[in-house]
Amino acid sequence: MSDVQNAPAAATGPVRRSRDVPMLVERARAGDPRAVARLITLVESGDEVLPQVAAALAPYAGQAQVVGLTGSPGVGKSTTTNELVRALRARGHRVGVLAIDPSSPFTGGAILGDRVRMQDHATDPGVYIRSMSSRGHLGGLSAATPQAVRVLEGAGCDVVLVETVGVGQAEVEVASLADTTLVLLAPGMGDAIQAVKAGILEIADVFVVNKADRDGADATVRDIQGMIALGERGPGEWRPQVVRSIAARAEGIDDIAAAIDKHRDWLERHGELRRRRETRAAAEIEAIALGVLRARIGSLRDGTQLPTLAAKVAEGAIDPYAAADELLAQLGS
């Protein structure tokens, strides 16, 4: 189901630029990669039919296991993702991959090169791989990622792997999207103090120490285990797993898959899976509502309300909180 494989010639014409949402969803459900690609394009572009797309995909929500992979640049996220796809396909799962690439702050362009590392699966009809530009969105993801996940769920993917851009310690958005979050590290990319800093290391359900054949791998594992031991956990709470791998040689991939399975079992037994998905849905609703509000505020810039309030605040006739209240009242009218 990769978007670079060949689809039936008859499907090419009507799908490529179609905005017929029922037809696109029907074809995506049937495994047509061009229909999946078209739906994600509509999502990314914020097309006016996006609410129709969301409505058509709603019945299929929550049917895929969503696994996030994050970590600093160079730790081997794409290679690990590639090998995880292979392991999941061996189990008979249909797999979707969303690889988020950074976009230029100057031109807005992106190379979208993560997919190049996953060419092993380019002709596999059970795999769909899509590179997405972050388009300046912070947090390691693209703003369109949650809806793109819904498209892949609707297309019948059993597992969706979301690979973030190379992130820093405060970019933790993937944890709010994924059922299970893998944080990848590699030896030699920081001292022991890095292991106890707040931020990205606090979101891991599974730690993967990749490139474990390098010097310092044992120390990295000890540092992470020490950090986990310092955390306060109640009875029955999840204790993050620590797994070693050498993804470039496909070593340790089964251990990663086993750790994901173990976490999935825990999520289901403790009701955490439903809680996480409800939290994810709440974040989506909030993001959509805020987007509508921003658009309405932007439309006010062309009128007189916002400039008038700004002038009053600048001259001290009114405080910014009172001005914001007036603006919100105007938006609600």
Short mmCIF file of C-alpha atoms in Angstrom, two decimals:
data_model
loop_
_atom_site.label_atom_id
_atom_site.label_comp_id
_atom_site.label_asym_id
_atom_site.label_seq_id
_atom_site.Cartn_x
_atom_site.Cartn_y
_atom_site.Cartn_z
CA MET A 1 0.00 0.00 0.00
CA SER A 2 3.03 2.28 -0.28
CA ASP A 3 2.30 5.57 -2.03
CA VAL A 4 5.23 4.93 -4.37
CA GLN A 5 3.95 1.62 -5.71
CA ASN A 6 1.85 1.20 -8.84
CA ALA A 7 -1.93 1.28 -8.56
CA PRO A 8 -4.37 0.06 -11.21
CA ALA A 9 -4.32 2.40 -14.19
CA ALA A 10 -8.09 2.84 -14.09
CA ALA A 11 -7.87 4.36 -10.62
CA THR A 12 -5.23 6.91 -11.51
CA GLY A 13 -7.29 9.56 -13.28
CA PRO A 14 -10.30 10.04 -11.01
CA VAL A 15 -8.30 9.71 -7.79
CA ARG A 16 -5.34 11.99 -8.39
CA ARG A 17 -7.22 15.29 -8.00
CA SER A 18 -10.54 14.02 -6.75
CA ARG A 19 -12.45 15.68 -3.92
CA ASP A 20 -15.13 12.99 -3.91
CA VAL A 21 -14.69 11.96 -0.29
CA PRO A 22 -16.97 8.87 -0.21
CA MET A 23 -15.26 7.47 -3.30
CA LEU A 24 -11.78 8.16 -1.90
CA VAL A 25 -12.58 6.54 1.45
CA GLU A 26 -14.12 3.51 -0.29
CA ARG A 27 -11.00 3.05 -2.42
CA ALA A 28 -8.69 3.63 0.55
CA ARG A 29 -10.57 0.91 2.44
CA ALA A 30 -9.98 -1.36 -0.54
CA GLY A 31 -6.23 -0.73 -0.34
CA ASP A 32 -5.79 1.77 -3.17
CA PRO A 33 -2.60 3.69 -2.25
CA ARG A 34 -3.47 6.64 -4.49
CA ALA A 35 -6.74 7.15 -2.63
CA VAL A 36 -4.87 7.09 0.69
CA ALA A 37 -2.34 9.57 -0.70
CA ARG A 38 -5.11 11.86 -1.93
CA LEU A 39 -6.89 11.83 1.44
CA ILE A 40 -3.69 12.71 3.28
CA THR A 41 -3.03 15.49 0.77
CA LEU A 42 -6.48 16.92 1.48
CA VAL A 43 -5.69 16.74 5.20
CA GLU A 44 -2.29 18.40 4.83
CA SER A 45 -3.61 21.21 2.65
CA GLY A 46 -6.50 21.98 4.99
CA ASP A 47 -8.94 21.57 2.11
CA GLU A 48 -12.51 22.75 2.67
CA VAL A 49 -13.70 19.13 2.40
CA LEU A 50 -11.62 18.21 5.48
CA PRO A 51 -14.72 18.04 7.75
CA GLN A 52 -16.24 15.56 5.27
CA VAL A 53 -13.05 13.49 5.37
CA ALA A 54 -13.11 13.45 9.17
CA ALA A 55 -16.79 12.45 9.22
CA ALA A 56 -16.24 9.63 6.73
CA LEU A 57 -13.28 8.27 8.71
CA ALA A 58 -14.90 8.55 12.17
CA PRO A 59 -16.33 4.99 12.19
CA TYR A 60 -12.82 3.57 11.86
CA ALA A 61 -11.22 5.57 14.69
CA GLY A 62 -9.24 3.67 17.28
CA GLN A 63 -8.76 0.53 15.21
CA ALA A 64 -4.98 0.90 14.78
CA GLN A 65 -2.21 0.71 17.32
CA VAL A 66 -0.27 3.98 17.12
CA VAL A 67 3.43 3.79 17.99
CA GLY A 68 5.58 6.91 18.14
CA LEU A 69 9.34 6.90 17.60
CA THR A 70 11.32 9.92 18.68
CA GLY A 71 14.84 10.93 19.63
CA SER A 72 17.70 13.17 18.68
CA PRO A 73 18.99 13.34 15.10
CA GLY A 74 21.30 10.46 14.22
CA VAL A 75 20.06 7.87 16.72
CA GLY A 76 18.66 5.63 13.98
CA LYS A 77 14.93 6.35 14.01
CA SER A 78 14.36 5.66 10.31
CA THR A 79 16.44 2.49 10.33
CA THR A 80 14.59 1.24 13.41
CA THR A 81 11.24 2.11 11.83
CA ASN A 82 12.23 0.20 8.69
CA GLU A 83 13.08 -2.92 10.68
CA LEU A 84 9.95 -2.65 12.82
CA VAL A 85 7.88 -2.59 9.64
CA ARG A 86 9.59 -5.81 8.57
CA ALA A 87 8.86 -7.46 11.93
CA LEU A 88 5.22 -6.34 11.92
CA ARG A 89 4.70 -7.54 8.36
CA ALA A 90 6.09 -10.94 9.38
CA ARG A 91 3.20 -11.09 11.87
CA GLY A 92 0.74 -10.35 9.09
CA HIS A 93 -0.06 -6.76 10.14
CA ARG A 94 -0.86 -4.00 7.66
CA VAL A 95 1.42 -1.13 8.55
CA GLY A 96 1.27 2.61 7.97
CA VAL A 97 4.26 4.88 8.45
CA LEU A 98 4.17 8.66 8.84
CA ALA A 99 7.71 10.04 8.70
CA ILE A 100 7.83 13.70 9.70
CA ASP A 101 10.68 15.68 8.16
CA PRO A 102 11.80 19.19 9.15
CA SER A 103 10.89 22.08 6.89
CA SER A 104 13.14 25.01 6.13
CA PRO A 105 12.43 28.12 8.25
CA PHE A 106 13.54 30.19 5.24
CA THR A 107 11.82 28.60 2.22
CA GLY A 108 9.30 26.31 3.90
CA GLY A 109 10.60 23.42 1.79
CA ALA A 110 11.51 19.95 2.99
CA ILE A 111 13.60 17.13 1.52
CA LEU A 112 11.24 14.42 2.81
CA GLY A 113 14.13 12.00 2.83
CA ASP A 114 13.12 9.59 5.60
CA ARG A 115 11.25 7.41 3.11
CA VAL A 116 14.50 6.84 1.20
CA ARG A 117 15.67 4.64 4.09
CA MET A 118 12.53 2.50 3.82
CA GLN A 119 12.69 1.47 0.16
CA ASP A 120 12.71 -2.20 1.20
CA HIS A 121 8.92 -1.91 1.59
CA ALA A 122 8.14 0.31 -1.39
CA THR A 123 6.41 -2.48 -3.35
CA ASP A 124 4.71 -4.19 -0.40
CA PRO A 125 0.92 -3.76 -0.72
CA GLY A 126 0.60 -4.20 3.06
CA VAL A 127 2.72 -1.12 3.81
CA TYR A 128 1.94 2.56 3.28
CA ILE A 129 4.77 5.04 3.82
CA ARG A 130 4.21 8.78 3.75
CA SER A 131 6.70 11.54 4.42
CA MET A 132 5.19 14.75 5.78
CA SER A 133 6.77 18.15 6.23
CA SER A 134 6.54 19.67 9.71
CA ARG A 135 5.75 23.01 8.01
CA GLY A 136 7.23 24.90 10.94
CA HIS A 137 5.05 23.11 13.50
CA LEU A 138 6.94 22.63 16.76
CA GLY A 139 6.95 19.47 18.84
CA GLY A 140 8.44 17.08 16.29
CA LEU A 141 5.23 16.49 14.33
CA SER A 142 3.15 18.15 11.63
CA ALA A 143 -0.14 19.84 12.53
CA ALA A 144 -1.85 17.42 10.11
CA THR A 145 -0.42 14.28 11.74
CA PRO A 146 -3.45 13.36 13.91
CA GLN A 147 -5.82 13.43 10.93
CA ALA A 148 -3.28 11.58 8.78
CA VAL A 149 -3.26 8.84 11.42
CA ARG A 150 -7.06 8.65 11.07
CA VAL A 151 -6.68 8.23 7.30
CA LEU A 152 -4.34 5.26 7.80
CA GLU A 153 -6.71 3.76 10.36
CA GLY A 154 -9.51 4.11 7.83
CA ALA A 155 -7.31 2.46 5.20
CA GLY A 156 -7.16 -0.66 7.36
CA CYS A 157 -3.71 -0.34 8.92
CA ASP A 158 -3.33 -2.47 12.05
CA VAL A 159 -0.30 -0.49 13.24
CA VAL A 160 0.67 3.11 12.47
CA LEU A 161 4.28 4.10 13.14
CA VAL A 162 4.85 7.84 13.57
CA GLU A 163 8.49 8.88 13.28
CA THR A 164 9.16 12.41 14.47
CA VAL A 165 11.77 14.82 13.24
CA GLY A 166 15.02 14.81 15.19
CA VAL A 167 13.82 16.42 18.41
CA GLY A 168 15.22 18.10 21.48
CA GLN A 169 14.43 17.61 25.14
CA ALA A 170 11.26 19.73 25.22
CA GLU A 171 9.59 18.46 22.04
CA VAL A 172 7.24 15.84 23.41
CA GLU A 173 4.08 16.16 21.31
CA VAL A 174 4.32 12.60 20.00
CA ALA A 175 3.39 11.30 23.48
CA SER A 176 -0.05 12.87 23.16
CA LEU A 177 -0.60 11.14 19.81
CA ALA A 178 0.80 7.65 20.34
CA ASP A 179 -0.49 4.71 22.34
CA THR A 180 3.13 3.71 22.93
CA THR A 181 6.12 6.05 22.67
CA LEU A 182 9.62 4.81 21.94
CA VAL A 183 12.50 7.14 22.79
CA LEU A 184 15.67 6.20 20.94
CA LEU A 185 19.12 7.00 22.28
CA ALA A 186 22.61 6.12 21.18
CA PRO A 187 25.87 5.82 23.08
CA GLY A 188 28.19 8.79 22.91
CA MET A 189 25.48 11.42 22.40
CA GLY A 190 25.58 12.87 25.89
CA ASP A 191 26.85 12.24 29.41
CA ALA A 192 24.92 10.77 32.33
CA ILE A 193 23.36 14.13 33.17
CA GLN A 194 21.42 13.98 29.89
CA ALA A 195 19.60 10.93 31.20
CA VAL A 196 17.95 12.78 34.07
CA LYS A 197 16.95 16.01 32.36
CA ALA A 198 13.27 16.86 32.18
CA GLY A 199 11.52 16.70 28.84
CA ILE A 200 11.78 14.07 26.16
CA LEU A 201 13.11 11.31 28.42
CA GLU A 202 10.01 11.60 30.62
CA ILE A 203 7.61 10.56 27.85
CA ALA A 204 9.11 7.16 27.06
CA ASP A 205 7.12 3.98 27.48
CA VAL A 206 10.07 2.11 25.99
CA PHE A 207 13.68 3.28 25.81
CA VAL A 208 15.68 1.91 22.89
CA VAL A 209 19.45 2.16 23.17
CA ASN A 210 20.31 1.80 19.50
CA LYS A 211 23.79 1.29 18.05
CA ALA A 212 24.44 -0.87 21.11
CA ASP A 213 27.65 -2.22 19.59
CA ARG A 214 29.32 1.11 20.27
CA ASP A 215 31.49 1.87 23.29
CA GLY A 216 29.45 3.32 26.11
CA ALA A 217 26.27 1.34 25.46
CA ASP A 218 26.41 -0.33 28.88
CA ALA A 219 26.82 3.06 30.57
CA THR A 220 23.87 4.50 28.64
CA VAL A 221 21.67 1.58 29.71
CA ARG A 222 22.74 2.01 33.34
CA ASP A 223 22.03 5.75 33.22
CA ILE A 224 18.52 5.19 31.89
CA GLN A 225 17.81 2.41 34.38
CA GLY A 226 19.03 4.67 37.16
CA MET A 227 16.73 7.45 36.02
CA ILE A 228 13.77 5.05 35.92
CA ALA A 229 14.57 3.85 39.44
CA LEU A 230 14.40 7.43 40.74
CA GLY A 231 10.85 7.91 39.45
CA GLU A 232 7.93 7.58 41.83
CA ARG A 233 5.38 4.99 40.72
CA GLY A 234 2.33 3.63 42.42
CA PRO A 235 1.32 -0.03 42.50
CA GLY A 236 0.58 -1.33 39.02
CA GLU A 237 1.98 1.71 37.21
CA TRP A 238 3.98 1.14 34.05
CA ARG A 239 7.74 0.92 34.43
CA PRO A 240 9.47 1.92 31.17
CA GLN A 241 11.35 -0.88 29.47
CA VAL A 242 14.95 -0.52 28.32
CA VAL A 243 15.90 -2.40 25.15
CA ARG A 244 19.19 -2.62 23.25
CA SER A 245 19.30 -2.77 19.47
CA ILE A 246 21.55 -2.53 16.46
CA ALA A 247 18.94 -1.59 13.90
CA ALA A 248 21.42 -1.45 11.02
CA ARG A 249 21.94 -5.21 11.52
CA ALA A 250 18.29 -5.92 12.46
CA GLU A 251 19.40 -6.97 15.94
CA GLY A 252 17.14 -6.37 18.92
CA ILE A 253 14.07 -5.59 16.78
CA ASP A 254 12.12 -8.55 18.18
CA ASP A 255 12.90 -7.26 21.68
CA ILE A 256 11.50 -3.84 20.75
CA ALA A 257 8.35 -5.46 19.35
CA ALA A 258 7.99 -7.54 22.51
CA ALA A 259 8.30 -4.42 24.69
CA ILE A 260 5.60 -2.70 22.60
CA ASP A 261 3.34 -5.75 23.04
CA LYS A 262 3.93 -5.76 26.79
CA HIS A 263 3.02 -2.08 27.03
CA ARG A 264 -0.10 -2.62 24.91
CA ASP A 265 -1.23 -5.40 27.26
CA TRP A 266 -0.71 -3.11 30.25
CA LEU A 267 -2.64 -0.27 28.59
CA GLU A 268 -5.63 -2.52 27.96
CA ARG A 269 -5.61 -4.17 31.39
CA HIS A 270 -5.51 -0.84 33.25
CA GLY A 271 -7.91 1.13 31.05
CA GLU A 272 -5.07 3.44 30.08
CA LEU A 273 -5.51 2.86 26.35
CA ARG A 274 -8.98 4.38 26.41
CA ARG A 275 -7.83 7.26 28.61
CA ARG A 276 -4.96 8.08 26.27
CA ARG A 277 -7.19 8.01 23.23
CA GLU A 278 -9.77 10.24 24.91
CA THR A 279 -6.99 12.68 25.81
CA ARG A 280 -5.82 12.57 22.17
CA ALA A 281 -9.35 13.28 20.95
CA ALA A 282 -9.68 16.21 23.35
CA ALA A 283 -6.43 17.67 22.02
CA GLU A 284 -7.70 17.32 18.42
CA ILE A 285 -10.97 19.06 19.26
CA GLU A 286 -9.12 21.87 21.02
CA ALA A 287 -6.70 22.31 18.10
CA ILE A 288 -9.57 22.52 15.60
CA ALA A 289 -11.48 25.01 17.77
CA LEU A 290 -8.38 27.17 18.23
CA GLY A 291 -7.79 27.08 14.49
CA VAL A 292 -11.30 28.41 13.87
CA LEU A 293 -10.79 31.14 16.48
CA ARG A 294 -7.48 32.17 14.92
CA ALA A 295 -9.14 32.40 11.53
CA ARG A 296 -11.90 34.59 12.93
CA ILE A 297 -9.40 36.82 14.70
CA GLY A 298 -7.47 37.09 11.46
CA SER A 299 -10.64 38.23 9.68
CA LEU A 300 -11.06 40.95 12.30
CA ARG A 301 -7.67 42.38 11.33
CA ASP A 302 -9.27 43.53 8.09
CA GLY A 303 -11.99 45.39 10.00
CA THR A 304 -11.84 48.03 12.69
CA GLN A 305 -12.43 46.08 15.93
CA LEU A 306 -8.94 44.70 16.53
CA PRO A 307 -7.02 47.84 15.40
CA THR A 308 -9.29 50.00 17.57
CA LEU A 309 -8.66 47.83 20.63
CA ALA A 310 -4.93 47.74 19.91
CA ALA A 311 -4.82 51.54 19.75
CA LYS A 312 -6.64 51.81 23.09
CA VAL A 313 -4.21 49.37 24.74
CA ALA A 314 -1.19 51.20 23.28
CA GLU A 315 -2.35 54.56 24.67
CA GLY A 316 -3.24 53.06 28.07
CA ALA A 317 -7.00 53.66 27.77
CA ILE A 318 -7.71 49.97 28.35
CA ASP A 319 -5.72 46.98 29.57
CA PRO A 320 -5.01 44.01 27.27
CA TYR A 321 -7.16 41.60 29.29
CA ALA A 322 -10.21 43.85 28.99
CA ALA A 323 -9.45 44.25 25.29
CA ALA A 324 -9.27 40.47 24.88
CA ASP A 325 -12.64 40.12 26.62
CA GLU A 326 -14.15 42.61 24.16
CA LEU A 327 -12.60 40.74 21.24
CA LEU A 328 -13.97 37.41 22.42
CA ALA A 329 -17.39 38.97 22.90
CA GLN A 330 -17.18 40.21 19.32
CA LEU A 331 -16.21 36.72 18.09
CA GLY A 332 -19.15 35.21 19.91
CA SER A 333 -21.69 37.61 18.49
#
